[in-house]
Structure formats: structure tokens, C-alpha cells
PDB file of C-alpha atoms and ligand atoms in Angstrom:
ATOM      1  CA  UNK V   1      20.643  13.283  -8.620  1.00  0.00           C
ATOM      2  CA  UNK V   2      23.408  11.421  -6.857  1.00  0.00           C
ATOM      3  CA  UNK V   3      25.168   9.054  -9.302  1.00  0.00           C
ATOM      4  CA  UNK V   4      27.428   6.352  -7.865  1.00  0.00           C
ATOM      5  CA  UNK V   5      29.518   4.202 -10.179  1.00  0.00           C
ATOM      6  CA  UNK V   6      31.162   1.051  -8.859  1.00  0.00           C
ATOM      7  CA  UNK V   7      33.500  -1.473 -10.465  1.00  0.00           C
ATOM      8  CA  UNK V   8      31.212  -4.481 -10.396  1.00  0.00           C
ATOM      9  CA  UNK V   9      27.524  -5.348 -10.196  1.00  0.00           C
ATOM     10  CA  UNK V  10      28.248  -6.908  -6.809  1.00  0.00           C
ATOM     11  CA  UNK V  11      29.653  -3.610  -5.515  1.00  0.00           C
ATOM     12  CA  UNK V  12      26.530  -1.826  -6.762  1.00  0.00           C
ATOM     13  CA  UNK V  13      24.313  -4.335  -4.959  1.00  0.00           C
ATOM     14  CA  UNK V  14      26.416  -4.025  -1.830  1.00  0.00           C
ATOM     15  CA  UNK V  15      26.001  -0.253  -1.840  1.00  0.00           C
ATOM     16  CA  UNK V  16      22.228  -0.585  -2.311  1.00  0.00           C
ATOM     17  CA  UNK V  17      21.940  -3.175   0.472  1.00  0.00           C
ATOM     18  CA  UNK V  18      23.957  -1.031   2.848  1.00  0.00           C
ATOM     19  CA  UNK V  19      21.739   2.006   2.192  1.00  0.00           C
ATOM     20  CA  UNK V  20      18.562  -0.052   2.611  1.00  0.00           C
ATOM     21  CA  UNK V  21      19.791  -1.634   5.805  1.00  0.00           C
ATOM     22  CA  UNK V  22      20.630   1.778   7.287  1.00  0.00           C
ATOM     23  CA  UNK V  23      17.224   3.086   6.193  1.00  0.00           C
ATOM     24  CA  UNK V  24      15.400   0.177   7.876  1.00  0.00           C
ATOM     25  CA  UNK V  25      17.371   0.594  11.089  1.00  0.00           C
ATOM     26  CA  UNK V  26      16.526   4.289  11.152  1.00  0.00           C
ATOM     27  CA  UNK V  27      12.862   3.838  10.291  1.00  0.00           C
ATOM     28  CA  UNK V  28      11.280   0.551  11.435  1.00  0.00           C
ATOM     29  CA  UNK V  29       7.665   0.104  10.293  1.00  0.00           C
ATOM     30  CA  UNK V  30       8.333   2.053   7.106  1.00  0.00           C
ATOM     31  CA  UNK V  31       6.933   0.897   3.752  1.00  0.00           C
ATOM     32  CA  UNK V  32       9.414  -0.411   1.197  1.00  0.00           C
ATOM     33  CA  UNK V  33       8.860  -1.244  -2.450  1.00  0.00           C
ATOM     34  CA  UNK V  34      11.359  -3.535  -4.190  1.00  0.00           C
ATOM     35  CA  UNK V  35      11.491  -4.250  -7.938  1.00  0.00           C
ATOM     36  CA  UNK V  36      11.338  -7.916  -8.838  1.00  0.00           C
ATOM     37  CA  UNK V  37      13.615  -7.963 -11.878  1.00  0.00           C
ATOM     38  CA  UNK V  38      17.078  -9.486 -12.207  1.00  0.00           C
ATOM     39  CA  UNK V  39      18.913  -6.311 -11.195  1.00  0.00           C
ATOM     40  CA  UNK V  40      18.152  -6.309  -7.440  1.00  0.00           C
ATOM     41  CA  UNK V  41      18.547 -10.079  -6.866  1.00  0.00           C
ATOM     42  CA  UNK V  42      22.047  -9.688  -5.434  1.00  0.00           C
ATOM     43  CA  UNK V  43      20.792  -6.859  -3.183  1.00  0.00           C
ATOM     44  CA  UNK V  44      18.330  -9.319  -1.651  1.00  0.00           C
ATOM     45  CA  UNK V  45      21.094 -11.886  -1.038  1.00  0.00           C
ATOM     46  CA  UNK V  46      23.260  -9.312   0.722  1.00  0.00           C
ATOM     47  CA  UNK V  47      20.351  -7.994   2.800  1.00  0.00           C
ATOM     48  CA  UNK V  48      19.556 -11.534   3.960  1.00  0.00           C
ATOM     49  CA  UNK V  49      23.203 -11.995   4.861  1.00  0.00           C
ATOM     50  CA  UNK V  50      23.158  -8.732   6.848  1.00  0.00           C
ATOM     51  CA  UNK V  51      20.112 -10.008   8.703  1.00  0.00           C
ATOM     52  CA  UNK V  52      21.890 -13.286   9.539  1.00  0.00           C
ATOM     53  CA  UNK V  53      24.666 -11.199  11.073  1.00  0.00           C
ATOM     54  CA  UNK V  54      22.068  -9.267  13.095  1.00  0.00           C
ATOM     55  CA  UNK V  55      22.834  -5.989  11.309  1.00  0.00           C
ATOM     56  CA  UNK V  56      19.211  -5.497  10.240  1.00  0.00           C
ATOM     57  CA  UNK V  57      15.744  -6.902  10.962  1.00  0.00           C
ATOM     58  CA  UNK V  58      14.060  -7.204   7.579  1.00  0.00           C
ATOM     59  CA  UNK V  59      10.736  -8.027   9.254  1.00  0.00           C
ATOM     60  CA  UNK V  60      10.606  -4.686  11.023  1.00  0.00           C
ATOM     61  CA  UNK V  61       9.237  -2.967   7.889  1.00  0.00           C
ATOM     62  CA  UNK V  62       6.380  -3.490   5.433  1.00  0.00           C
ATOM     63  CA  UNK V  63       6.651  -4.342   1.723  1.00  0.00           C
ATOM     64  CA  UNK V  64       4.406  -3.540  -1.218  1.00  0.00           C
ATOM     65  CA  UNK V  65       4.913  -5.255  -4.574  1.00  0.00           C
ATOM     66  CA  UNK V  66       5.959  -2.926  -7.369  1.00  0.00           C
ATOM     67  CA  UNK V  67       4.176  -4.671 -10.200  1.00  0.00           C
ATOM     68  CA  UNK V  68       2.785  -7.904 -11.666  1.00  0.00           C
ATOM     69  CA  UNK V  69       2.158  -9.418 -15.039  1.00  0.00           C
ATOM     70  CA  UNK V  70      -1.610  -9.529 -15.615  1.00  0.00           C
ATOM     71  CA  UNK V  71      -2.814 -13.102 -15.997  1.00  0.00           C
ATOM     72  CA  UNK V  72      -0.049 -14.730 -13.917  1.00  0.00           C
ATOM     73  CA  UNK V  73      -0.810 -16.206 -10.511  1.00  0.00           C
ATOM     74  CA  UNK V  74       1.465 -15.734  -7.517  1.00  0.00           C
ATOM     75  CA  UNK V  75       2.594 -19.354  -7.935  1.00  0.00           C
ATOM     76  CA  UNK V  76       3.601 -18.967 -11.574  1.00  0.00           C
ATOM     77  CA  UNK V  77       7.346 -19.313 -12.003  1.00  0.00           C
ATOM     78  CA  UNK V  78       8.566 -15.966 -13.266  1.00  0.00           C
ATOM     79  CA  UNK V  79       5.710 -13.901 -11.842  1.00  0.00           C
ATOM     80  CA  UNK V  80       6.952 -10.863  -9.963  1.00  0.00           C
ATOM     81  CA  UNK V  81       5.564 -12.177  -6.681  1.00  0.00           C
ATOM     82  CA  UNK V  82       7.170 -15.586  -7.173  1.00  0.00           C
ATOM     83  CA  UNK V  83      10.542 -13.945  -7.860  1.00  0.00           C
ATOM     84  CA  UNK V  84      10.200 -11.862  -4.701  1.00  0.00           C
ATOM     85  CA  UNK V  85       9.020 -14.819  -2.637  1.00  0.00           C
ATOM     86  CA  UNK V  86      11.778 -17.207  -3.772  1.00  0.00           C
ATOM     87  CA  UNK V  87      14.596 -14.674  -3.579  1.00  0.00           C
ATOM     88  CA  UNK V  88      13.573 -12.504  -0.671  1.00  0.00           C
ATOM     89  CA  UNK V  89      10.371 -12.855   1.336  1.00  0.00           C
ATOM     90  CA  UNK V  90      10.598 -16.581   2.095  1.00  0.00           C
ATOM     91  CA  UNK V  91      14.375 -16.738   2.550  1.00  0.00           C
ATOM     92  CA  UNK V  92      14.329 -13.635   4.760  1.00  0.00           C
ATOM     93  CA  UNK V  93      11.406 -15.006   6.798  1.00  0.00           C
ATOM     94  CA  UNK V  94       9.144 -12.011   6.224  1.00  0.00           C
ATOM     95  CA  UNK V  95       5.684 -12.700   7.702  1.00  0.00           C
ATOM     96  CA  UNK V  96       2.891 -12.481   5.123  1.00  0.00           C
ATOM     97  CA  UNK V  97       1.217  -9.840   7.321  1.00  0.00           C
ATOM     98  CA  UNK V  98       4.098  -7.521   6.353  1.00  0.00           C
ATOM     99  CA  UNK V  99       3.650  -8.003   2.575  1.00  0.00           C
ATOM    100  CA  UNK V 100       1.139  -6.490   0.162  1.00  0.00           C
ATOM    101  CA  UNK V 101       1.171  -8.650  -2.947  1.00  0.00           C
ATOM    102  CA  UNK V 102      -0.433  -8.169  -6.326  1.00  0.00           C
ATOM    103  CA  UNK V 103      -2.911 -10.733  -7.625  1.00  0.00           C
ATOM    104  CA  UNK V 104      -2.252 -10.997 -11.353  1.00  0.00           C
ATOM    105  CA  UNK V 105      -5.314 -13.197 -11.863  1.00  0.00           C
ATOM    106  CA  UNK V 106      -7.715 -10.817 -10.144  1.00  0.00           C
ATOM    107  CA  UNK V 107     -11.274 -10.738 -11.458  1.00  0.00           C
ATOM    108  CA  UNK V 108     -11.337  -6.942 -11.444  1.00  0.00           C
ATOM    109  CA  UNK V 109      -8.054  -5.158 -12.276  1.00  0.00           C
ATOM    110  CA  UNK V 110      -9.710  -1.910 -11.225  1.00  0.00           C
ATOM    111  CA  UNK V 111     -10.368  -3.255  -7.720  1.00  0.00           C
ATOM    112  CA  UNK V 112      -6.861  -4.708  -7.554  1.00  0.00           C
ATOM    113  CA  UNK V 113      -5.263  -1.380  -8.494  1.00  0.00           C
ATOM    114  CA  UNK V 114      -7.336   0.386  -5.878  1.00  0.00           C
ATOM    115  CA  UNK V 115      -6.567  -2.244  -3.243  1.00  0.00           C
ATOM    116  CA  UNK V 116      -2.787  -1.831  -3.625  1.00  0.00           C
ATOM    117  CA  UNK V 117      -3.108   1.943  -3.747  1.00  0.00           C
ATOM    118  CA  UNK V 118      -5.171   2.007  -0.545  1.00  0.00           C
ATOM    119  CA  UNK V 119      -2.485  -0.075   1.174  1.00  0.00           C
ATOM    120  CA  UNK V 120       0.126   2.515   0.201  1.00  0.00           C
ATOM    121  CA  UNK V 121      -2.074   5.356   1.420  1.00  0.00           C
ATOM    122  CA  UNK V 122      -2.806   3.556   4.693  1.00  0.00           C
ATOM    123  CA  UNK V 123       0.954   3.432   5.301  1.00  0.00           C
ATOM    124  CA  UNK V 124       1.408   7.124   4.556  1.00  0.00           C
ATOM    125  CA  UNK V 125       3.079   6.504   1.173  1.00  0.00           C
ATOM    126  CA  UNK V 126       6.204   4.589   0.181  1.00  0.00           C
ATOM    127  CA  UNK V 127       9.276   5.376   2.249  1.00  0.00           C
ATOM    128  CA  UNK V 128      11.915   3.707   0.116  1.00  0.00           C
ATOM    129  CA  UNK V 129      11.665   2.390  -3.459  1.00  0.00           C
ATOM    130  CA  UNK V 130      14.375   0.140  -4.921  1.00  0.00           C
ATOM    131  CA  UNK V 131      13.861   0.284  -8.669  1.00  0.00           C
ATOM    132  CA  UNK V 132      15.533  -1.236 -11.715  1.00  0.00           C
ATOM    133  CA  UNK V 133      15.696   0.470 -15.097  1.00  0.00           C
ATOM    134  CA  UNK V 134      14.117  -1.704 -17.803  1.00  0.00           C
ATOM    135  CA  UNK V 135      15.613  -2.026 -21.291  1.00  0.00           C
ATOM    136  CA  UNK V 136      13.212   0.630 -22.600  1.00  0.00           C
ATOM    137  CA  UNK V 137      13.543   2.769 -19.469  1.00  0.00           C
ATOM    138  CA  UNK V 138      10.411   1.424 -17.884  1.00  0.00           C
ATOM    139  CA  UNK V 139      10.021   1.565 -14.136  1.00  0.00           C
ATOM    140  CA  UNK V 140       7.798  -1.195 -12.836  1.00  0.00           C
ATOM    141  CA  UNK V 141       5.351  -1.350 -15.733  1.00  0.00           C
ATOM    142  CA  UNK V 142       5.352   2.386 -16.338  1.00  0.00           C
ATOM    143  CA  UNK V 143       6.103   2.103 -20.038  1.00  0.00           C
ATOM    144  CA  UNK V 144       7.300   4.897 -22.345  1.00  0.00           C
ATOM    145  CA  UNK V 145       4.670   7.667 -22.675  1.00  0.00           C
ATOM    146  CA  UNK V 146       2.811   6.533 -19.521  1.00  0.00           C
ATOM    147  CA  UNK V 147       3.957   9.694 -17.753  1.00  0.00           C
ATOM    148  CA  UNK V 148       3.756  10.106 -13.996  1.00  0.00           C
ATOM    149  CA  UNK V 149       0.418   8.624 -12.975  1.00  0.00           C
ATOM    150  CA  UNK V 150      -0.523   8.822  -9.344  1.00  0.00           C
ATOM    151  CA  UNK V 151      -2.159   5.730  -7.857  1.00  0.00           C
ATOM    152  CA  UNK V 152      -1.776   2.332  -9.533  1.00  0.00           C
ATOM    153  CA  UNK V 153      -2.153   1.570 -13.220  1.00  0.00           C
ATOM    154  CA  UNK V 154      -2.892  -1.134 -15.772  1.00  0.00           C
ATOM    155  CA  UNK V 155      -0.604  -0.728 -18.753  1.00  0.00           C
ATOM    156  CA  UNK V 156      -0.424  -2.300 -22.206  1.00  0.00           C
ATOM    157  CA  UNK V 157       3.102  -3.707 -22.363  1.00  0.00           C
ATOM    158  CA  UNK V 158       5.216  -2.431 -25.189  1.00  0.00           C
ATOM    159  CA  UNK V 159       7.054  -4.654 -27.650  1.00  0.00           C
ATOM    160  CA  UNK V 160      10.408  -4.347 -25.859  1.00  0.00           C
ATOM    161  CA  UNK V 161       8.927  -5.440 -22.543  1.00  0.00           C
ATOM    162  CA  UNK V 162       7.070  -8.357 -24.150  1.00  0.00           C
ATOM    163  CA  UNK V 163      10.271  -9.492 -25.798  1.00  0.00           C
ATOM    164  CA  UNK V 164      12.476  -9.036 -22.694  1.00  0.00           C
ATOM    165  CA  UNK V 165       9.859 -10.876 -20.579  1.00  0.00           C
ATOM    166  CA  UNK V 166      11.024 -14.207 -22.059  1.00  0.00           C
ATOM    167  CA  UNK V 167      14.042 -14.169 -19.747  1.00  0.00           C
ATOM    168  CA  UNK V 168      11.807 -14.549 -16.689  1.00  0.00           C
ATOM    169  CA  UNK V 169       9.871 -17.640 -17.817  1.00  0.00           C
ATOM    170  CA  UNK V 170      10.875 -21.282 -18.286  1.00  0.00           C
ATOM    171  CA  UNK V 171       8.018 -21.925 -20.707  1.00  0.00           C
ATOM    172  CA  UNK V 172       6.638 -19.623 -23.453  1.00  0.00           C
ATOM    173  CA  UNK V 173       4.347 -17.168 -21.662  1.00  0.00           C
ATOM    174  CA  UNK V 174       2.300 -14.502 -23.409  1.00  0.00           C
ATOM    175  CA  UNK V 175       2.094 -11.280 -21.450  1.00  0.00           C
ATOM    176  CA  UNK V 176       0.117  -8.314 -22.731  1.00  0.00           C
ATOM    177  CA  UNK V 177      -0.675  -6.091 -19.745  1.00  0.00           C
ATOM    178  CA  UNK V 178       1.054  -5.177 -16.511  1.00  0.00           C
ATOM    179  CA  UNK V 179      -0.318  -3.939 -13.178  1.00  0.00           C
ATOM    180  CA  UNK V 180       1.968  -1.453 -11.476  1.00  0.00           C
ATOM    181  CA  UNK V 181       2.347   1.289  -8.951  1.00  0.00           C
ATOM    182  CA  UNK V 182       2.255   4.479 -11.030  1.00  0.00           C
ATOM    183  CA  UNK V 183       5.500   6.378 -11.560  1.00  0.00           C
ATOM    184  CA  UNK V 184       3.938   9.474  -9.960  1.00  0.00           C
ATOM    185  CA  UNK V 185       3.235   7.542  -6.780  1.00  0.00           C
ATOM    186  CA  UNK V 186       6.760   6.067  -6.851  1.00  0.00           C
ATOM    187  CA  UNK V 187       8.103   9.572  -7.229  1.00  0.00           C
ATOM    188  CA  UNK V 188       6.311  10.477  -4.004  1.00  0.00           C
ATOM    189  CA  UNK V 189       8.603   8.030  -2.172  1.00  0.00           C
ATOM    190  CA  UNK V 190      10.781   9.593   0.477  1.00  0.00           C
ATOM    191  CA  UNK V 191      13.874   7.865  -0.966  1.00  0.00           C
ATOM    192  CA  UNK V 192      14.481   6.253  -4.389  1.00  0.00           C
ATOM    193  CA  UNK V 193      17.352   3.915  -5.187  1.00  0.00           C
ATOM    194  CA  UNK V 194      17.508   3.425  -8.943  1.00  0.00           C
ATOM    195  CA  UNK V 195      19.796   0.660 -10.207  1.00  0.00           C
ATOM    196  CA  UNK V 196      21.228  -0.546 -13.498  1.00  0.00           C
ATOM    197  CA  UNK V 197      24.044  -2.993 -14.105  1.00  0.00           C
ATOM    198  CA  UNK V 198      25.581  -4.561 -17.191  1.00  0.00           C
ATOM    199  CA  UNK V 199      26.627  -3.326 -20.600  1.00  0.00           C
ATOM    200  CA  UNK V 200      23.144  -4.091 -22.006  1.00  0.00           C
ATOM    201  CA  UNK V 201      21.790  -1.216 -19.876  1.00  0.00           C
ATOM    202  CA  UNK V 202      24.415   1.343 -20.983  1.00  0.00           C
ATOM    203  CA  UNK V 203      22.263   2.923 -23.735  1.00  0.00           C
ATOM    204  CA  UNK V 204      19.168   3.351 -21.580  1.00  0.00           C
ATOM    205  CA  UNK V 205      21.286   4.694 -18.698  1.00  0.00           C
ATOM    206  CA  UNK V 206      22.770   7.241 -21.095  1.00  0.00           C
ATOM    207  CA  UNK V 207      19.257   8.316 -22.184  1.00  0.00           C
ATOM    208  CA  UNK V 208      18.044   8.418 -18.570  1.00  0.00           C
ATOM    209  CA  UNK V 209      20.809  10.836 -17.604  1.00  0.00           C
ATOM    210  CA  UNK V 210      21.189  12.915 -20.752  1.00  0.00           C
ATOM    211  CA  UNK V 211      17.464  13.367 -21.515  1.00  0.00           C
ATOM    212  CA  UNK V 212      15.851  14.339 -18.194  1.00  0.00           C
ATOM    213  CA  UNK V 213      12.060  14.502 -18.097  1.00  0.00           C
ATOM    214  CA  UNK V 214      11.632  12.841 -21.472  1.00  0.00           C
ATOM    215  CA  UNK V 215       8.217  11.155 -21.529  1.00  0.00           C
ATOM    216  CA  UNK V 216       9.541   8.439 -23.846  1.00  0.00           C
ATOM    217  CA  UNK V 217      12.024   7.404 -21.110  1.00  0.00           C
ATOM    218  CA  UNK V 218      10.149   6.692 -17.851  1.00  0.00           C
ATOM    219  CA  UNK V 219      13.350   6.439 -15.779  1.00  0.00           C
ATOM    220  CA  UNK V 220      14.283   9.996 -16.836  1.00  0.00           C
ATOM    221  CA  UNK V 221      11.086  11.293 -15.199  1.00  0.00           C
ATOM    222  CA  UNK V 222      12.434  10.345 -11.774  1.00  0.00           C
ATOM    223  CA  UNK V 223      15.840  11.998 -12.029  1.00  0.00           C
ATOM    224  CA  UNK V 224      14.750  15.332 -10.503  1.00  0.00           C
ATOM    225  CA  UNK V 225      13.467  13.613  -7.328  1.00  0.00           C
ATOM    226  CA  UNK V 226      14.865  15.369  -4.245  1.00  0.00           C
ATOM    227  CA  UNK V 227      16.341  12.178  -2.753  1.00  0.00           C
ATOM    228  CA  UNK V 228      17.308   9.787  -5.535  1.00  0.00           C
ATOM    229  CA  UNK V 229      20.505   7.777  -5.908  1.00  0.00           C
ATOM    230  CA  UNK V 230      21.386   6.166  -9.227  1.00  0.00           C
ATOM    231  CA  UNK V 231      23.646   3.183  -8.576  1.00  0.00           C
ATOM    232  CA  UNK V 232      25.544   1.836 -11.602  1.00  0.00           C
ATOM    233  CA  UNK V 233      28.344  -0.551 -12.294  1.00  0.00           C
ATOM    234  CA  UNK V 234      31.005   0.669 -14.695  1.00  0.00           C
ATOM    235  CA  UNK V 235      29.517  -1.260 -17.629  1.00  0.00           C
ATOM    236  CA  UNK V 236      26.080   0.355 -17.285  1.00  0.00           C
ATOM    237  CA  UNK V 237      27.856   3.714 -16.840  1.00  0.00           C
ATOM    238  CA  UNK V 238      30.092   3.314 -19.873  1.00  0.00           C
ATOM    239  CA  UNK V 239      28.221   5.475 -22.400  1.00  0.00           C
ATOM    240  CA  UNK V 240      26.954   8.666 -20.809  1.00  0.00           C
ATOM    241  CA  UNK V 241      28.713  11.970 -20.283  1.00  0.00           C
ATOM    242  CA  UNK V 242      27.819  14.445 -17.590  1.00  0.00           C
TER     243      UNK V 242
HETATM  244  C1  GLP X   1      10.732  -5.689 -15.405  1.00  0.00           C
HETATM  245  C2  GLP X   1       9.839  -5.379 -14.209  1.00  0.00           C
HETATM  246  C3  GLP X   1      10.443  -4.374 -13.291  1.00  0.00           C
HETATM  247  C4  GLP X   1      11.928  -4.463 -13.340  1.00  0.00           C
HETATM  248  C5  GLP X   1      12.415  -4.010 -14.686  1.00  0.00           C
HETATM  249  C6  GLP X   1      13.877  -4.257 -14.923  1.00  0.00           C
HETATM  250  O1  GLP X   1       9.970  -5.946 -16.537  1.00  0.00           O
HETATM  251  N1  GLP X   1       8.529  -4.950 -14.588  1.00  0.00           N
HETATM  252  O2  GLP X   1       9.961  -4.614 -11.993  1.00  0.00           O
HETATM  253  O3  GLP X   1      12.501  -3.641 -12.350  1.00  0.00           O
HETATM  254  O4  GLP X   1      11.657  -4.625 -15.703  1.00  0.00           O
HETATM  255  O5  GLP X   1      14.112  -5.635 -14.937  1.00  0.00           O
HETATM  256  P1  GLP X   1      15.550  -6.267 -14.885  1.00  0.00           P
HETATM  257  O6  GLP X   1      16.148  -5.883 -13.592  1.00  0.00           O
HETATM  258  O7  GLP X   1      15.303  -7.748 -14.991  1.00  0.00           O
HETATM  259  O8  GLP X   1      16.310  -5.729 -16.049  1.00  0.00           O
END
């Protein structure tokens, strides 16, 4: 696994944006999957800036949502789709025909999981996944001990995720389950950019690197991917040893 450590979170985002931009320019019409957490927000800002300077056309590719909180609509502030829409899709002017979004208030989660999976299959799999490491190592909503499921999954959220979720919502919001692309399907991506920034991620970054293929640390299950880059700022990288 390639590990790149930069001085600041901005530098990490800049590196990610540069790689994504190059990828898009080399492979228009590819399928990208971006995490909707706090970590990639600056990547989106830089990508939009690159588009304004005509260095990349962000509408030349397709996007599939990584995950969604079950029970939240696409209009709910703090839902994964809303975060993506407000910080990327709308600002970047991505046509809705280029976006596969999760419906967190679907009547049948089973149908929803299959619908997103079929979209991925129809596009020949994910070409590039930009992923953030959660506080417990989760990737999307692939929680500890979920393993490497292929297809898409409905997962009971663990206590850490439920607690961390408060940062996304303005009003108290109970979340119990998540809908997500399975880690096995993410691992099928041609290219993975895994990101973590901030001192609060230093412990889980250390576990991710020092305990490869540990089922209690979902991010560690990706580290033997043939084309993965782990992008860290120096705070997130402050605890591990190689
Ligand atoms: C969240 C989301 C993921 C996200 C991860 C890290 O709960 N399910 O999509 O990538 O956890 O989030 P953050 O970047 O806010 O730390």
C-alpha cells in the first residue's frame, strides 16, 4: 500500500483532488464513489476549483453514493446524499442523470440494495473509490466484523458510529441502520484512495496499518488492494510505525 503523509489536511485533500482529476481526465465515463463524511469535503472544494479552471470536467464521469443512513430522506440535513449534494453535486453542476443516489426512506431496503448494486454492475464496477476511515475503522457503513461483503448491505450501526453521527446533524437524530456498498465490492474498485486527517484519527490509522486484515478493523481489510493509496496528514500519521 502506498502511504503518503503531508503536513496539513489541506495538502492531503490537494493530493487526493489532483489524483482524482488525473483519473477523470484519463477515463471519462468511469464510475466514481465518494464518501460523504467530513474528511473529503476539502477534496470536493479543490475539485470544483480545478473544474472552474478547466483542468477537469466533473460531469464527464458517473457517481454512485457510498452509503446512507436508513430512515433519512435525501432532503434531511446531514444525510449522506444531502452532504454530497450541498458540497459537491450541486456546486459542481453534475446532472442528476450522472448520479446514483441512495433512498434512505425506501419501502424495501432489499430492493434498494439491489438497485444500487445493479447500477454498479451496469457500469462494469467502480473505477475509483474515495473513502474516509471512520473512528472505528468503518468504511461506508461496513462496521467492524462485517467482513468483505460483495454487493450492497444493510448494517446495524455500532455504538461508536451512532455516537459519532451526532456531528452530522443539527437536531437530535436517532440512527440505527446504514445502507452501504459492501467492502468487498469497494475492494473490487480499480483504484482506492483512502483518507484520514486529524489527531482524532491517529489511533485508528495506527490499527489500520499495523493490523492488516483484522476483521475488527474494516479499513485494514482494504490495505492489500493492488492499487490503494492511503493519504494522511501528519496528525493522523503521528502514532503508527512501519
Ligand atoms: C461516516 C460515513 C462514511 C464516512 C466515514 C468517515 O459515518 N458512513 O461515509 O466516510 O464515516 O467520516 P468522517 O470523514 O466524517 O470522519
